[in-house]
Tab-separated table of C-alpha atoms in Angstrom:
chain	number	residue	atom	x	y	z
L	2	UNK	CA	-54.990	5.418	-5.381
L	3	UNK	CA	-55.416	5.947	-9.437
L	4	UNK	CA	-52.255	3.089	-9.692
L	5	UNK	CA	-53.379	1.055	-7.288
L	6	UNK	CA	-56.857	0.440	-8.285
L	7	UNK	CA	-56.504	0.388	-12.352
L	8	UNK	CA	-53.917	-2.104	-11.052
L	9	UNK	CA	-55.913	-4.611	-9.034
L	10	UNK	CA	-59.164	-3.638	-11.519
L	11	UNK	CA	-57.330	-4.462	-14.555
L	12	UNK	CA	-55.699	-7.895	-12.917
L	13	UNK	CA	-58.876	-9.065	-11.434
L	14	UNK	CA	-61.006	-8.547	-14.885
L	15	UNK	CA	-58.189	-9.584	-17.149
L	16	UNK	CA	-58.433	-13.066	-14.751
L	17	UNK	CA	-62.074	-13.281	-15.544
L	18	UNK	CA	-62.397	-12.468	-19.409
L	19	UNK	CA	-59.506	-15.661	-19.497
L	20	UNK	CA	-60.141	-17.854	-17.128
L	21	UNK	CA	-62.878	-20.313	-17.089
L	22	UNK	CA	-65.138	-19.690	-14.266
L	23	UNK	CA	-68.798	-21.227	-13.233
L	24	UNK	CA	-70.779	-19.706	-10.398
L	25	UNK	CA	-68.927	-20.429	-7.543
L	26	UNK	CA	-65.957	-18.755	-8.989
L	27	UNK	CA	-67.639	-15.913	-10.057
L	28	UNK	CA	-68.905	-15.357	-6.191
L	29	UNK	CA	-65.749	-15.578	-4.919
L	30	UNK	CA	-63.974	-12.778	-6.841
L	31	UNK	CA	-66.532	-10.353	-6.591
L	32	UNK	CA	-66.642	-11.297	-2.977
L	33	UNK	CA	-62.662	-10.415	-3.088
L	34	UNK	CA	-63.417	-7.127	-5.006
L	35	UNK	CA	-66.539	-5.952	-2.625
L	36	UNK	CA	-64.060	-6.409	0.348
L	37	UNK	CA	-61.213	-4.918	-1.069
L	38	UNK	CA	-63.076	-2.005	-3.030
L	39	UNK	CA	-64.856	-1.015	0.049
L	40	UNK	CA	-61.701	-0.620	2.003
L	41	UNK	CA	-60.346	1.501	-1.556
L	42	UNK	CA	-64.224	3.410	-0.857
L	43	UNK	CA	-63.464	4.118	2.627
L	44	UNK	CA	-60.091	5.495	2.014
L	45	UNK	CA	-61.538	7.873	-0.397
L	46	UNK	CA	-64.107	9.193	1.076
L	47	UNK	CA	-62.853	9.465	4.753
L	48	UNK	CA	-66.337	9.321	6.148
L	49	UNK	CA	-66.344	10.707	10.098
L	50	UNK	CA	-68.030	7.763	12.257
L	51	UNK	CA	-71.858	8.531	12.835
L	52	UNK	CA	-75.410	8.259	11.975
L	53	UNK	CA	-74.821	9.213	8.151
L	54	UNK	CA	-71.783	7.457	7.652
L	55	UNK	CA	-73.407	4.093	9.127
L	56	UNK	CA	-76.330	5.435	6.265
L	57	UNK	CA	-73.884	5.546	3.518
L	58	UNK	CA	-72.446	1.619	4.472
L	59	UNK	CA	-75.858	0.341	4.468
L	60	UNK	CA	-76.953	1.862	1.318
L	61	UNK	CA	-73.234	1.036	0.073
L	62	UNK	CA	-73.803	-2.172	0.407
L	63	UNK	CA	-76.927	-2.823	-0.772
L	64	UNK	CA	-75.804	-0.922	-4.129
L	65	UNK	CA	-73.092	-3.705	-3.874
L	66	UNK	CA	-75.700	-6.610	-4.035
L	67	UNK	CA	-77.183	-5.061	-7.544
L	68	UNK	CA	-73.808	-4.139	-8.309
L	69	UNK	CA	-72.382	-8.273	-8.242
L	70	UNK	CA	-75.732	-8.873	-9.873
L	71	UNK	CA	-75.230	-7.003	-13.172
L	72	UNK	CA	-71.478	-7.832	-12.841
L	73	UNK	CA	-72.298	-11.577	-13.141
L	74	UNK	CA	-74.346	-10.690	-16.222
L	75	UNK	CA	-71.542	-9.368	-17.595
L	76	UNK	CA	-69.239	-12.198	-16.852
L	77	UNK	CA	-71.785	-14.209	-18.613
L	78	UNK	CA	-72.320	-11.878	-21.569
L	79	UNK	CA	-68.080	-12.218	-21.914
L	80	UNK	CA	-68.240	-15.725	-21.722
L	81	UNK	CA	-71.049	-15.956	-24.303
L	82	UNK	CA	-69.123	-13.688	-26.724
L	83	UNK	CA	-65.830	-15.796	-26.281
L	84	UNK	CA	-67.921	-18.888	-27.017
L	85	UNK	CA	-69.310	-17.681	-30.097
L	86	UNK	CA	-66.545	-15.494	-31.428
L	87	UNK	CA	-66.538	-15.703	-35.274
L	88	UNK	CA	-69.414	-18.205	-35.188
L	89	UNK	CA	-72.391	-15.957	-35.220
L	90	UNK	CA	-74.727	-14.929	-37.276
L	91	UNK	CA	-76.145	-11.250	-38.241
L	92	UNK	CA	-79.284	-12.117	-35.570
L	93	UNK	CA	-77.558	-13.423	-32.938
L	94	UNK	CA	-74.558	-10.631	-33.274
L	95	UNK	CA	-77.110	-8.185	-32.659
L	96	UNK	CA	-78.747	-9.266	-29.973
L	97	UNK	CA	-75.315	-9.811	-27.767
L	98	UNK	CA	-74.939	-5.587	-28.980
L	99	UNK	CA	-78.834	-5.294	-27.618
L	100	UNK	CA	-77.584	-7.164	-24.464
L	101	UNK	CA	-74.614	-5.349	-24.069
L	102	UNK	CA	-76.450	-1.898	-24.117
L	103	UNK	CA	-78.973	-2.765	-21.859
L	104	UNK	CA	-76.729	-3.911	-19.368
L	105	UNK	CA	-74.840	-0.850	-19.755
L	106	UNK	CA	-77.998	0.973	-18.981
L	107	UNK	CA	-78.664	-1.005	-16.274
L	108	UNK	CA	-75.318	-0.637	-14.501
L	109	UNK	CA	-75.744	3.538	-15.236
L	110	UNK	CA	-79.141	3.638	-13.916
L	111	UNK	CA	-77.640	1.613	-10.453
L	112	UNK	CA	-75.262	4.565	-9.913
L	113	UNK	CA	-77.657	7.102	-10.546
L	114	UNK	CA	-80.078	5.256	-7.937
L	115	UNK	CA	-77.568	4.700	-5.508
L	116	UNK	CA	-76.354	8.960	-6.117
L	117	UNK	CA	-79.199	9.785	-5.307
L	118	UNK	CA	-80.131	7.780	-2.106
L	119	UNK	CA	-76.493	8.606	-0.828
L	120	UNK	CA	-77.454	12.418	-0.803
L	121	UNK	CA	-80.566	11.939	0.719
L	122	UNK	CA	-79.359	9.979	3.533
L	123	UNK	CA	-75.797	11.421	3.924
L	124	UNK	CA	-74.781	14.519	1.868
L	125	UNK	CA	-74.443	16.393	-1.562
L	126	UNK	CA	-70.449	15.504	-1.119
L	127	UNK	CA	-70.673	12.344	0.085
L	128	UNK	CA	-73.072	11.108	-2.974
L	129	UNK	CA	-70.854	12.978	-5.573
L	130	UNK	CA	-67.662	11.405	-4.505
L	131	UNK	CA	-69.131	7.950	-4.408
L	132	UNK	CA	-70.525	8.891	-7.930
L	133	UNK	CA	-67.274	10.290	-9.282
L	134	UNK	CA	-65.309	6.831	-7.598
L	135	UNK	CA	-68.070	4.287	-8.995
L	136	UNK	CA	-68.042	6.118	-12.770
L	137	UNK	CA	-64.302	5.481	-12.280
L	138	UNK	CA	-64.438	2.111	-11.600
L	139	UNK	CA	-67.287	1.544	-14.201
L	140	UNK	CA	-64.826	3.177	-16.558
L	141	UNK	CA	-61.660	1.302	-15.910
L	142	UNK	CA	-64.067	-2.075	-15.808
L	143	UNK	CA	-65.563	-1.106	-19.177
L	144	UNK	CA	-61.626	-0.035	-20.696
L	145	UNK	CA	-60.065	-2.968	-19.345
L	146	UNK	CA	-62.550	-5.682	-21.334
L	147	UNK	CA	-62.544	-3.817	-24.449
L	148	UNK	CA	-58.517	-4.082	-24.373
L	149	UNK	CA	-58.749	-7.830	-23.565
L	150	UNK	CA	-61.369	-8.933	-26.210
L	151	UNK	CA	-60.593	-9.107	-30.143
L	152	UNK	CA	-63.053	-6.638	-32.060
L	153	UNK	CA	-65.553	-8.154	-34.129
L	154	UNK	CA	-64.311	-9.760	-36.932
L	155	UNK	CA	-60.898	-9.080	-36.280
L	156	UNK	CA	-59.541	-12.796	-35.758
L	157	UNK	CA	-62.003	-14.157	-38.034
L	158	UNK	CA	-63.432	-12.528	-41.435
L	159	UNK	CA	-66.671	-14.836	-41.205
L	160	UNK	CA	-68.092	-11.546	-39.181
Protein backbone atom coordinates (compact mmCIF):
# COMPACT_ATOMS: atom_id res chain seq x y z
CA UNK A 1 0.00 0.00 0.00
CA UNK A 2 3.41 2.08 0.98
CA UNK A 3 4.12 2.03 -3.23
CA UNK A 4 0.97 2.65 -4.16
CA UNK A 5 0.11 5.64 -2.21
CA UNK A 6 3.69 7.61 -2.18
CA UNK A 7 2.95 6.86 -5.85
CA UNK A 8 -0.40 8.50 -6.51
CA UNK A 9 0.59 11.18 -3.43
CA UNK A 10 3.70 12.17 -5.04
CA UNK A 11 1.96 12.39 -8.79
CA UNK A 12 -1.03 14.22 -7.64
CA UNK A 13 1.12 17.01 -5.57
CA UNK A 14 3.94 17.13 -8.05
CA UNK A 15 0.73 18.10 -10.64
CA UNK A 16 -0.25 20.84 -8.30
CA UNK A 17 3.13 22.58 -7.19
CA UNK A 18 3.48 22.81 -11.48
CA UNK A 19 0.52 23.25 -12.85
CA UNK A 20 -1.46 26.35 -12.83
CA UNK A 21 -4.64 25.85 -11.07
CA UNK A 22 -7.57 28.43 -9.83
CA UNK A 23 -10.37 27.21 -7.60
CA UNK A 24 -12.20 25.03 -9.59
CA UNK A 25 -9.17 23.00 -10.23
CA UNK A 26 -8.12 22.87 -6.92
CA UNK A 27 -11.77 21.26 -5.96
CA UNK A 28 -11.54 18.82 -8.33
CA UNK A 29 -8.28 17.09 -7.31
CA UNK A 30 -8.86 17.04 -3.82
CA UNK A 31 -12.25 15.77 -4.72
CA UNK A 32 -10.16 12.90 -6.72
CA UNK A 33 -7.85 12.40 -3.65
CA UNK A 34 -10.86 12.31 -0.87
CA UNK A 35 -12.44 9.53 -3.09
CA UNK A 36 -9.54 7.67 -3.79
CA UNK A 37 -7.79 8.08 -0.24
CA UNK A 38 -10.87 6.93 1.45
CA UNK A 39 -11.03 3.76 -0.52
CA UNK A 40 -6.77 3.55 0.41
CA UNK A 41 -8.46 4.37 4.36
CA UNK A 42 -10.86 1.65 4.12
CA UNK A 43 -8.45 -0.88 2.92
CA UNK A 44 -6.31 -0.16 5.83
CA UNK A 45 -8.26 -0.19 8.41
CA UNK A 46 -10.75 -3.04 7.50
CA UNK A 47 -13.48 -1.60 9.62
CA UNK A 48 -16.40 -4.51 10.35
CA UNK A 49 -19.87 -2.87 9.14
CA UNK A 50 -21.79 -1.33 12.23
CA UNK A 51 -22.69 1.42 14.48
CA UNK A 52 -18.90 2.52 15.07
CA UNK A 53 -17.70 2.00 11.78
CA UNK A 54 -20.69 4.22 10.27
CA UNK A 55 -19.13 6.68 13.44
CA UNK A 56 -15.70 6.60 12.09
CA UNK A 57 -17.10 7.58 8.15
CA UNK A 58 -18.97 10.40 9.49
CA UNK A 59 -16.31 11.81 11.59
CA UNK A 60 -13.90 10.73 8.58
CA UNK A 61 -15.42 12.82 6.57
CA UNK A 62 -15.98 15.71 8.27
CA UNK A 63 -12.06 15.66 9.17
CA UNK A 64 -11.96 15.57 5.28
CA UNK A 65 -13.85 18.96 4.89
CA UNK A 66 -11.05 20.78 7.30
CA UNK A 67 -8.65 18.60 5.77
CA UNK A 68 -9.36 20.18 1.76
CA UNK A 69 -9.62 23.42 3.68
CA UNK A 70 -6.04 23.74 4.98
CA UNK A 71 -4.94 21.80 1.83
CA UNK A 72 -6.20 24.70 -0.37
CA UNK A 73 -4.21 27.03 1.89
CA UNK A 74 -1.42 25.27 1.09
CA UNK A 75 -1.92 25.19 -2.60
CA UNK A 76 -2.16 28.86 -2.24
CA UNK A 77 0.83 29.34 0.06
CA UNK A 78 2.86 27.18 -3.01
CA UNK A 79 1.55 29.27 -5.51
CA UNK A 80 2.44 32.46 -3.60
CA UNK A 81 6.02 31.22 -3.03
CA UNK A 82 6.43 30.27 -6.83
CA UNK A 83 5.19 33.77 -7.66
CA UNK A 84 7.57 35.51 -5.60
CA UNK A 85 10.57 33.24 -5.74
CA UNK A 86 13.76 35.39 -5.61
CA UNK A 87 11.67 38.57 -5.54
CA UNK A 88 11.09 39.03 -1.88
CA UNK A 89 12.13 40.91 0.60
CA UNK A 90 13.47 40.06 4.34
CA UNK A 91 9.58 41.06 5.60
CA UNK A 92 7.70 39.42 3.28
CA UNK A 93 10.15 36.12 3.36
CA UNK A 94 9.27 35.86 6.83
CA UNK A 95 5.95 36.07 6.93
CA UNK A 96 5.41 33.17 4.06
CA UNK A 97 7.90 31.05 7.02
CA UNK A 98 5.15 32.50 9.74
CA UNK A 99 2.45 31.21 7.28
CA UNK A 100 3.96 28.12 6.60
CA UNK A 101 4.27 27.18 10.39
CA UNK A 102 0.99 28.03 11.27
CA UNK A 103 -0.49 26.05 8.73
CA UNK A 104 1.60 23.29 9.75
CA UNK A 105 0.13 23.68 13.16
CA UNK A 106 -3.06 23.84 11.94
CA UNK A 107 -2.99 20.67 9.84
CA UNK A 108 -1.26 18.81 13.26
CA UNK A 109 -3.83 20.10 15.51
CA UNK A 110 -6.73 18.59 12.75
CA UNK A 111 -5.24 15.10 13.30
CA UNK A 112 -4.97 15.35 16.82
CA UNK A 113 -8.79 16.54 16.88
CA UNK A 114 -9.93 14.08 14.61
CA UNK A 115 -7.57 11.12 16.99
CA UNK A 116 -9.24 11.91 19.44
CA UNK A 117 -12.97 11.98 18.34
CA UNK A 118 -12.22 8.62 16.42
CA UNK A 119 -11.48 6.90 19.88
CA UNK A 120 -14.27 8.26 21.49
CA UNK A 121 -16.73 7.22 19.03
CA UNK A 122 -15.07 4.01 17.68
CA UNK A 123 -11.93 2.62 19.44
CA UNK A 124 -8.30 3.11 20.85
CA UNK A 125 -7.22 1.00 17.49
CA UNK A 126 -9.31 2.40 15.21
CA UNK A 127 -8.14 6.20 16.14
CA UNK A 128 -4.40 5.11 16.23
CA UNK A 129 -4.40 3.57 12.85
CA UNK A 130 -6.19 6.48 11.27
CA UNK A 131 -3.53 8.61 13.17
CA UNK A 132 -0.54 6.53 12.12
CA UNK A 133 -2.17 6.53 8.13
CA UNK A 134 -2.98 10.45 8.20
CA UNK A 135 0.79 11.33 9.82
CA UNK A 136 1.81 9.21 6.80
CA UNK A 137 0.14 10.95 4.36
CA UNK A 138 0.92 14.38 6.04
CA UNK A 139 4.49 13.16 5.78
CA UNK A 140 4.74 12.04 2.22
CA UNK A 141 2.57 15.46 1.33
CA UNK A 142 5.07 17.55 3.31
CA UNK A 143 8.39 15.34 1.57
CA UNK A 144 7.02 15.45 -1.74
CA UNK A 145 6.79 19.62 -1.93
CA UNK A 146 10.00 20.14 -0.32
CA UNK A 147 11.61 17.84 -3.22
CA UNK A 148 9.67 19.80 -5.90
CA UNK A 149 10.43 23.43 -4.76
CA UNK A 150 14.04 25.15 -5.11
CA UNK A 151 15.35 26.16 -1.49
CA UNK A 152 15.55 29.66 -0.78
CA UNK A 153 17.96 31.36 -2.59
CA UNK A 154 19.11 28.55 -4.42
CA UNK A 155 18.11 29.69 -8.12
CA UNK A 156 18.55 33.19 -7.30
CA UNK A 157 21.30 34.86 -4.88
CA UNK A 158 18.99 38.08 -4.44
CA UNK A 159 17.67 35.89 -1.21
Amino acid sequence: MKKVSVFFISLLISGVVFAQSNKEDVDIIQSVLGKEKKALVADFLKLEAGPKTDAFWKLYDAYETERKALGKQRIALLERYAASYGTTDDAQTDQMVKDIQSLQGKTDKLIIKYYDKVKKETSVKTAAQFYQLEAYFLSVIRATILNSIPFIGELNEKW
